[in-house]
PDB file of C-alpha atoms in Angstrom:
ATOM      1  CA  UNK Q   1       0.000   0.000   0.000  1.00  0.00           C
ATOM      2  CA  UNK Q   2       1.416   3.359  -1.037  1.00  0.00           C
ATOM      3  CA  UNK Q   3       2.273   5.818   1.689  1.00  0.00           C
ATOM      4  CA  UNK Q   4       0.342   9.073   1.586  1.00  0.00           C
ATOM      5  CA  UNK Q   5       1.989  12.456   2.170  1.00  0.00           C
ATOM      6  CA  UNK Q   6       0.526  15.958   2.394  1.00  0.00           C
ATOM      7  CA  UNK Q   7       2.871  18.746   1.273  1.00  0.00           C
ATOM      8  CA  UNK Q   8       1.884  22.235   2.452  1.00  0.00           C
ATOM      9  CA  UNK Q   9       3.755  25.246   1.058  1.00  0.00           C
ATOM     10  CA  UNK Q  10       2.692  28.397  -0.805  1.00  0.00           C
ATOM     11  CA  UNK Q  11       5.709  28.213  -3.124  1.00  0.00           C
ATOM     12  CA  UNK Q  12       4.291  26.163  -5.982  1.00  0.00           C
ATOM     13  CA  UNK Q  13       7.631  25.351  -7.601  1.00  0.00           C
ATOM     14  CA  UNK Q  14       8.885  23.838  -4.330  1.00  0.00           C
ATOM     15  CA  UNK Q  15       5.691  21.821  -3.955  1.00  0.00           C
ATOM     16  CA  UNK Q  16       5.924  20.624  -7.544  1.00  0.00           C
ATOM     17  CA  UNK Q  17       9.499  19.429  -7.047  1.00  0.00           C
ATOM     18  CA  UNK Q  18       8.732  17.612  -3.800  1.00  0.00           C
ATOM     19  CA  UNK Q  19       5.629  16.012  -5.264  1.00  0.00           C
ATOM     20  CA  UNK Q  20       7.465  14.763  -8.349  1.00  0.00           C
ATOM     21  CA  UNK Q  21      10.301  13.318  -6.280  1.00  0.00           C
ATOM     22  CA  UNK Q  22       8.029  11.538  -3.785  1.00  0.00           C
ATOM     23  CA  UNK Q  23       5.794  10.154  -6.524  1.00  0.00           C
ATOM     24  CA  UNK Q  24       8.887   8.766  -8.225  1.00  0.00           C
ATOM     25  CA  UNK Q  25       9.359   6.729  -5.018  1.00  0.00           C
ATOM     26  CA  UNK Q  26       5.822   5.376  -5.202  1.00  0.00           C
ATOM     27  CA  UNK Q  27       4.169   7.668  -2.668  1.00  0.00           C
ATOM     28  CA  UNK Q  28       0.772   9.315  -3.017  1.00  0.00           C
ATOM     29  CA  UNK Q  29       1.038  13.076  -2.601  1.00  0.00           C
ATOM     30  CA  UNK Q  30      -1.601  15.738  -1.944  1.00  0.00           C
ATOM     31  CA  UNK Q  31      -0.662  19.417  -2.075  1.00  0.00           C
ATOM     32  CA  UNK Q  32      -2.039  22.436  -0.235  1.00  0.00           C
ATOM     33  CA  UNK Q  33      -0.961  26.045  -0.680  1.00  0.00           C
ATOM     34  CA  UNK Q  34      -2.401  27.753   2.405  1.00  0.00           C
ATOM     35  CA  UNK Q  35      -3.194  26.803   5.999  1.00  0.00           C
ATOM     36  CA  UNK Q  36      -6.947  26.499   5.608  1.00  0.00           C
ATOM     37  CA  UNK Q  37      -6.632  24.291   2.531  1.00  0.00           C
ATOM     38  CA  UNK Q  38      -4.232  22.082   4.485  1.00  0.00           C
ATOM     39  CA  UNK Q  39      -6.767  21.607   7.286  1.00  0.00           C
ATOM     40  CA  UNK Q  40      -9.478  20.792   4.744  1.00  0.00           C
ATOM     41  CA  UNK Q  41      -7.280  18.035   3.300  1.00  0.00           C
ATOM     42  CA  UNK Q  42      -6.404  16.664   6.738  1.00  0.00           C
ATOM     43  CA  UNK Q  43     -10.009  16.581   7.888  1.00  0.00           C
ATOM     44  CA  UNK Q  44     -10.984  14.498   4.875  1.00  0.00           C
ATOM     45  CA  UNK Q  45      -7.963  12.220   4.387  1.00  0.00           C
ATOM     46  CA  UNK Q  46      -5.577  10.017   6.330  1.00  0.00           C
ATOM     47  CA  UNK Q  47      -1.864  10.737   5.880  1.00  0.00           C
ATOM     48  CA  UNK Q  48       1.304   8.936   6.934  1.00  0.00           C
ATOM     49  CA  UNK Q  49       3.223  12.214   7.278  1.00  0.00           C
ATOM     50  CA  UNK Q  50       2.658  15.939   6.723  1.00  0.00           C
ATOM     51  CA  UNK Q  51       5.361  18.265   5.390  1.00  0.00           C
ATOM     52  CA  UNK Q  52       4.316  21.702   6.653  1.00  0.00           C
ATOM     53  CA  UNK Q  53       5.827  25.107   5.876  1.00  0.00           C
ATOM     54  CA  UNK Q  54       5.613  27.819   8.541  1.00  0.00           C
ATOM     55  CA  UNK Q  55       5.006  30.870   6.361  1.00  0.00           C
ATOM     56  CA  UNK Q  56       1.564  30.248   4.859  1.00  0.00           C
ATOM     57  CA  UNK Q  57      -1.410  32.416   3.831  1.00  0.00           C
ATOM     58  CA  UNK Q  58      -4.645  32.399   5.889  1.00  0.00           C
ATOM     59  CA  UNK Q  59      -3.274  30.228   8.713  1.00  0.00           C
ATOM     60  CA  UNK Q  60       0.448  29.886   9.395  1.00  0.00           C
ATOM     61  CA  UNK Q  61       2.164  26.568   9.960  1.00  0.00           C
ATOM     62  CA  UNK Q  62       2.143  26.924  13.761  1.00  0.00           C
ATOM     63  CA  UNK Q  63      -1.630  27.439  13.779  1.00  0.00           C
ATOM     64  CA  UNK Q  64      -2.159  24.502  11.439  1.00  0.00           C
ATOM     65  CA  UNK Q  65       0.085  22.260  13.541  1.00  0.00           C
ATOM     66  CA  UNK Q  66      -1.705  23.251  16.725  1.00  0.00           C
ATOM     67  CA  UNK Q  67      -5.143  22.515  15.240  1.00  0.00           C
ATOM     68  CA  UNK Q  68      -4.002  19.157  13.853  1.00  0.00           C
ATOM     69  CA  UNK Q  69      -2.799  18.142  17.311  1.00  0.00           C
ATOM     70  CA  UNK Q  70      -6.301  18.644  18.672  1.00  0.00           C
ATOM     71  CA  UNK Q  71      -7.470  15.534  16.824  1.00  0.00           C
ATOM     72  CA  UNK Q  72      -4.521  13.693  15.253  1.00  0.00           C
ATOM     73  CA  UNK Q  73      -1.051  12.355  16.079  1.00  0.00           C
ATOM     74  CA  UNK Q  74       0.046  12.149  12.428  1.00  0.00           C
ATOM     75  CA  UNK Q  75       3.811  12.813  12.132  1.00  0.00           C
ATOM     76  CA  UNK Q  76       4.496  16.437  11.131  1.00  0.00           C
ATOM     77  CA  UNK Q  77       7.756  17.740   9.659  1.00  0.00           C
ATOM     78  CA  UNK Q  78       8.002  21.531   9.714  1.00  0.00           C
ATOM     79  CA  UNK Q  79       9.874  23.561   7.088  1.00  0.00           C
ATOM     80  CA  UNK Q  80      11.747  26.416   8.774  1.00  0.00           C
ATOM     81  CA  UNK Q  81      13.930  29.308   7.642  1.00  0.00           C
ATOM     82  CA  UNK Q  82      17.641  28.573   7.682  1.00  0.00           C
ATOM     83  CA  UNK Q  83      19.242  29.419  11.005  1.00  0.00           C
ATOM     84  CA  UNK Q  84      15.969  30.486  12.634  1.00  0.00           C
ATOM     85  CA  UNK Q  85      16.212  28.512  15.857  1.00  0.00           C
ATOM     86  CA  UNK Q  86      13.103  30.109  17.341  1.00  0.00           C
ATOM     87  CA  UNK Q  87      10.969  28.733  14.491  1.00  0.00           C
ATOM     88  CA  UNK Q  88      12.357  25.267  15.169  1.00  0.00           C
ATOM     89  CA  UNK Q  89      11.640  25.491  18.882  1.00  0.00           C
ATOM     90  CA  UNK Q  90       8.147  26.900  18.341  1.00  0.00           C
ATOM     91  CA  UNK Q  91       7.396  24.163  15.813  1.00  0.00           C
ATOM     92  CA  UNK Q  92       8.259  21.526  18.399  1.00  0.00           C
ATOM     93  CA  UNK Q  93       6.248  23.415  21.038  1.00  0.00           C
ATOM     94  CA  UNK Q  94       3.177  23.292  18.820  1.00  0.00           C
ATOM     95  CA  UNK Q  95       3.549  19.538  18.351  1.00  0.00           C
ATOM     96  CA  UNK Q  96       5.787  18.976  15.319  1.00  0.00           C
ATOM     97  CA  UNK Q  97       7.887  15.805  15.318  1.00  0.00           C
ATOM     98  CA  UNK Q  98      10.769  17.037  13.180  1.00  0.00           C
ATOM     99  CA  UNK Q  99      11.948  20.003  11.128  1.00  0.00           C
ATOM    100  CA  UNK Q 100      13.933  20.679   7.956  1.00  0.00           C
ATOM    101  CA  UNK Q 101      15.582  24.013   7.204  1.00  0.00           C
ATOM    102  CA  UNK Q 102      15.253  25.854   3.908  1.00  0.00           C
ATOM    103  CA  UNK Q 103      16.880  25.739   1.452  1.00  0.00           C
ATOM    104  CA  UNK Q 104      17.022  21.962   1.543  1.00  0.00           C
ATOM    105  CA  UNK Q 105      18.260  19.077  -0.546  1.00  0.00           C
ATOM    106  CA  UNK Q 106      15.362  16.985  -1.866  1.00  0.00           C
ATOM    107  CA  UNK Q 107      17.309  13.840  -0.983  1.00  0.00           C
ATOM    108  CA  UNK Q 108      17.298  14.940   2.665  1.00  0.00           C
ATOM    109  CA  UNK Q 109      13.548  15.583   2.523  1.00  0.00           C
ATOM    110  CA  UNK Q 110      12.922  12.121   1.104  1.00  0.00           C
ATOM    111  CA  UNK Q 111      15.209  10.488   3.658  1.00  0.00           C
ATOM    112  CA  UNK Q 112      13.549  12.240   6.592  1.00  0.00           C
ATOM    113  CA  UNK Q 113      10.036  11.404   5.369  1.00  0.00           C
ATOM    114  CA  UNK Q 114      10.948   7.749   4.872  1.00  0.00           C
ATOM    115  CA  UNK Q 115      12.650   7.605   8.279  1.00  0.00           C
ATOM    116  CA  UNK Q 116       9.662   8.993  10.166  1.00  0.00           C
ATOM    117  CA  UNK Q 117       7.263   6.701   8.298  1.00  0.00           C
ATOM    118  CA  UNK Q 118       9.506   3.711   9.001  1.00  0.00           C
ATOM    119  CA  UNK Q 119       9.689   4.461  12.718  1.00  0.00           C
ATOM    120  CA  UNK Q 120       5.931   4.963  12.918  1.00  0.00           C
ATOM    121  CA  UNK Q 121       5.323   1.675  11.124  1.00  0.00           C
ATOM    122  CA  UNK Q 122       7.705  -0.191  13.405  1.00  0.00           C
ATOM    123  CA  UNK Q 123       5.986   1.250  16.448  1.00  0.00           C
ATOM    124  CA  UNK Q 124       2.552   0.228  15.171  1.00  0.00           C
ATOM    125  CA  UNK Q 125       3.637  -3.394  14.626  1.00  0.00           C
ATOM    126  CA  UNK Q 126       5.594  -3.705  17.861  1.00  0.00           C
ATOM    127  CA  UNK Q 127       5.006  -6.967  19.737  1.00  0.00           C
ATOM    128  CA  UNK Q 128       3.991  -8.101  22.258  1.00  0.00           C
ATOM    129  CA  UNK Q 129       0.942  -5.994  23.037  1.00  0.00           C
ATOM    130  CA  UNK Q 130       1.328  -4.477  26.498  1.00  0.00           C
ATOM    131  CA  UNK Q 131      -0.097  -1.918  28.853  1.00  0.00           C
ATOM    132  CA  UNK Q 132       2.079  -0.195  31.447  1.00  0.00           C
ATOM    133  CA  UNK Q 133       0.783   1.851  34.342  1.00  0.00           C
ATOM    134  CA  UNK Q 134       2.060   3.663  37.376  1.00  0.00           C
ATOM    135  CA  UNK Q 135      -0.087   5.774  39.668  1.00  0.00           C
ATOM    136  CA  UNK Q 136      -2.652   7.499  37.502  1.00  0.00           C
ATOM    137  CA  UNK Q 137      -0.525   7.206  34.364  1.00  0.00           C
ATOM    138  CA  UNK Q 138      -1.106   4.421  31.840  1.00  0.00           C
ATOM    139  CA  UNK Q 139       0.237   3.777  28.341  1.00  0.00           C
ATOM    140  CA  UNK Q 140      -1.017   1.234  25.832  1.00  0.00           C
ATOM    141  CA  UNK Q 141       1.902   0.127  23.657  1.00  0.00           C
ATOM    142  CA  UNK Q 142      -0.307  -1.442  21.001  1.00  0.00           C
ATOM    143  CA  UNK Q 143      -2.585   1.543  20.407  1.00  0.00           C
ATOM    144  CA  UNK Q 144       0.152   4.065  21.311  1.00  0.00           C
ATOM    145  CA  UNK Q 145      -2.171   5.933  23.627  1.00  0.00           C
ATOM    146  CA  UNK Q 146      -1.580   7.489  27.014  1.00  0.00           C
ATOM    147  CA  UNK Q 147      -4.043   8.056  29.850  1.00  0.00           C
ATOM    148  CA  UNK Q 148      -4.117  10.037  33.074  1.00  0.00           C
ATOM    149  CA  UNK Q 149      -6.747   8.774  35.521  1.00  0.00           C
ATOM    150  CA  UNK Q 150      -8.403   6.944  32.595  1.00  0.00           C
ATOM    151  CA  UNK Q 151      -8.693  10.136  30.544  1.00  0.00           C
ATOM    152  CA  UNK Q 152      -6.826   9.949  27.240  1.00  0.00           C
ATOM    153  CA  UNK Q 153      -3.979  12.415  26.736  1.00  0.00           C
ATOM    154  CA  UNK Q 154      -3.280  13.549  23.166  1.00  0.00           C
ATOM    155  CA  UNK Q 155       0.409  12.643  22.745  1.00  0.00           C
ATOM    156  CA  UNK Q 156       2.413  13.233  19.578  1.00  0.00           C
ATOM    157  CA  UNK Q 157       4.457  10.368  18.145  1.00  0.00           C
ATOM    158  CA  UNK Q 158       7.708  11.623  19.659  1.00  0.00           C
ATOM    159  CA  UNK Q 159       6.095  12.410  23.018  1.00  0.00           C
ATOM    160  CA  UNK Q 160       4.798   8.860  23.206  1.00  0.00           C
ATOM    161  CA  UNK Q 161       8.189   7.446  22.180  1.00  0.00           C
ATOM    162  CA  UNK Q 162       9.900   9.409  24.961  1.00  0.00           C
ATOM    163  CA  UNK Q 163       7.333   8.434  27.574  1.00  0.00           C
ATOM    164  CA  UNK Q 164       7.461   4.784  26.544  1.00  0.00           C
ATOM    165  CA  UNK Q 165      11.255   4.660  26.728  1.00  0.00           C
ATOM    166  CA  UNK Q 166      11.426   6.358  30.124  1.00  0.00           C
ATOM    167  CA  UNK Q 167       8.484   4.469  31.615  1.00  0.00           C
ATOM    168  CA  UNK Q 168       9.755   1.061  30.508  1.00  0.00           C
ATOM    169  CA  UNK Q 169      13.126   1.762  32.150  1.00  0.00           C
ATOM    170  CA  UNK Q 170      12.169   3.373  35.480  1.00  0.00           C
ATOM    171  CA  UNK Q 171      14.853   5.173  37.489  1.00  0.00           C
ATOM    172  CA  UNK Q 172      17.347   4.920  34.614  1.00  0.00           C
ATOM    173  CA  UNK Q 173      18.795   8.341  33.860  1.00  0.00           C
ATOM    174  CA  UNK Q 174      19.018   9.111  30.136  1.00  0.00           C
ATOM    175  CA  UNK Q 175      21.295  11.887  28.925  1.00  0.00           C
ATOM    176  CA  UNK Q 176      19.860  14.336  26.406  1.00  0.00           C
ATOM    177  CA  UNK Q 177      22.171  13.098  23.646  1.00  0.00           C
ATOM    178  CA  UNK Q 178      21.170   9.500  24.409  1.00  0.00           C
ATOM    179  CA  UNK Q 179      17.477  10.358  24.193  1.00  0.00           C
ATOM    180  CA  UNK Q 180      18.050  12.276  20.960  1.00  0.00           C
ATOM    181  CA  UNK Q 181      19.893   9.327  19.399  1.00  0.00           C
ATOM    182  CA  UNK Q 182      17.444   6.701  20.663  1.00  0.00           C
ATOM    183  CA  UNK Q 183      14.139   8.430  19.893  1.00  0.00           C
ATOM    184  CA  UNK Q 184      15.056  10.546  16.862  1.00  0.00           C
ATOM    185  CA  UNK Q 185      17.880   8.422  15.469  1.00  0.00           C
ATOM    186  CA  UNK Q 186      21.616   8.859  15.041  1.00  0.00           C
ATOM    187  CA  UNK Q 187      21.154  10.623  11.713  1.00  0.00           C
ATOM    188  CA  UNK Q 188      18.905  13.321  13.194  1.00  0.00           C
ATOM    189  CA  UNK Q 189      20.604  16.729  12.727  1.00  0.00           C
ATOM    190  CA  UNK Q 190      18.808  18.481  15.595  1.00  0.00           C
ATOM    191  CA  UNK Q 191      20.247  19.305  19.005  1.00  0.00           C
ATOM    192  CA  UNK Q 192      19.399  18.564  22.636  1.00  0.00           C
ATOM    193  CA  UNK Q 193      16.952  21.470  22.831  1.00  0.00           C
ATOM    194  CA  UNK Q 194      14.613  19.223  20.860  1.00  0.00           C
ATOM    195  CA  UNK Q 195      14.593  16.822  23.816  1.00  0.00           C
ATOM    196  CA  UNK Q 196      14.035  19.611  26.355  1.00  0.00           C
ATOM    197  CA  UNK Q 197      11.066  20.990  24.409  1.00  0.00           C
ATOM    198  CA  UNK Q 198       9.421  17.573  24.127  1.00  0.00           C
ATOM    199  CA  UNK Q 199       9.981  16.763  27.797  1.00  0.00           C
ATOM    200  CA  UNK Q 200       8.414  20.089  28.762  1.00  0.00           C
ATOM    201  CA  UNK Q 201       5.384  19.452  26.561  1.00  0.00           C
ATOM    202  CA  UNK Q 202       5.082  15.922  27.891  1.00  0.00           C
ATOM    203  CA  UNK Q 203       5.129  17.147  31.488  1.00  0.00           C
ATOM    204  CA  UNK Q 204       2.435  19.697  30.712  1.00  0.00           C
ATOM    205  CA  UNK Q 205       0.221  16.863  29.514  1.00  0.00           C
ATOM    206  CA  UNK Q 206       0.799  14.179  32.166  1.00  0.00           C
ATOM    207  CA  UNK Q 207       1.902  15.994  35.311  1.00  0.00           C
ATOM    208  CA  UNK Q 208      -0.503  17.612  37.749  1.00  0.00           C
ATOM    209  CA  UNK Q 209       2.234  20.149  38.477  1.00  0.00           C
ATOM    210  CA  UNK Q 210       4.806  20.333  35.649  1.00  0.00           C
ATOM    211  CA  UNK Q 211       7.145  22.426  37.812  1.00  0.00           C
ATOM    212  CA  UNK Q 212       7.044  19.740  40.516  1.00  0.00           C
ATOM    213  CA  UNK Q 213       6.739  16.529  38.478  1.00  0.00           C
ATOM    214  CA  UNK Q 214       5.649  13.176  39.843  1.00  0.00           C
ATOM    215  CA  UNK Q 215       6.714  11.040  36.894  1.00  0.00           C
ATOM    216  CA  UNK Q 216       9.454  12.525  34.715  1.00  0.00           C
ATOM    217  CA  UNK Q 217      12.272  14.001  36.765  1.00  0.00           C
ATOM    218  CA  UNK Q 218      15.409  15.928  35.867  1.00  0.00           C
ATOM    219  CA  UNK Q 219      18.867  14.809  36.925  1.00  0.00           C
ATOM    220  CA  UNK Q 220      20.552  18.196  36.786  1.00  0.00           C
ATOM    221  CA  UNK Q 221      23.526  18.275  34.473  1.00  0.00           C
ATOM    222  CA  UNK Q 222      22.767  14.772  33.191  1.00  0.00           C
ATOM    223  CA  UNK Q 223      19.280  14.245  31.739  1.00  0.00           C
ATOM    224  CA  UNK Q 224      15.874  12.788  32.581  1.00  0.00           C
ATOM    225  CA  UNK Q 225      14.389   9.723  34.243  1.00  0.00           C
ATOM    226  CA  UNK Q 226      11.015   8.197  35.148  1.00  0.00           C
ATOM    227  CA  UNK Q 227      10.711   7.844  38.909  1.00  0.00           C
ATOM    228  CA  UNK Q 228       8.961   4.761  40.171  1.00  0.00           C
TER     229      UNK Q 228
END
């Protein structure tokens, strides 16, 4: 079954090039040129990954990403301006899983899309099926869903990956570089701030008091661990 990708960018030549390249690899590609059109596509179709530019007419990429996260955990790769670290951080804050800086090499785009689809597919087929819980927190490995006091928490793919790793290895301290390499992969070009942003978002979703966490703790100068 062909993988389906949504490419969202108002620069039609860029979209055309990405679409041609992905279709050459056997993927199905839909294209949107503004934020509202992107949401219309997403509400009516199921995608394996979304490639989302930040600077868009009608609704910008941050707004689109935020609205998607209200109902879907589909992997999102943001397109950011070269060297604009704040855009990268904000993209992750709004729920993006990855980012690529412009101008980019189409081979990198293809590699990153394939990598995120591959990791998502591996996670979906992971065996055996298990449920882990501690206190009011519960994760279902098979469905990749998290719950606090039996109320589902809307976790992104990377947030779930982080929580799963930490929860399945309680009291083990993971350095930021180790988490980056394990969850995002050794070929991921981002830095440890990516980990910090995701941990902060994760705490906001599962902790009663994010500033005084019960589950995910910080080992100052080292990294993070799940206390059990």
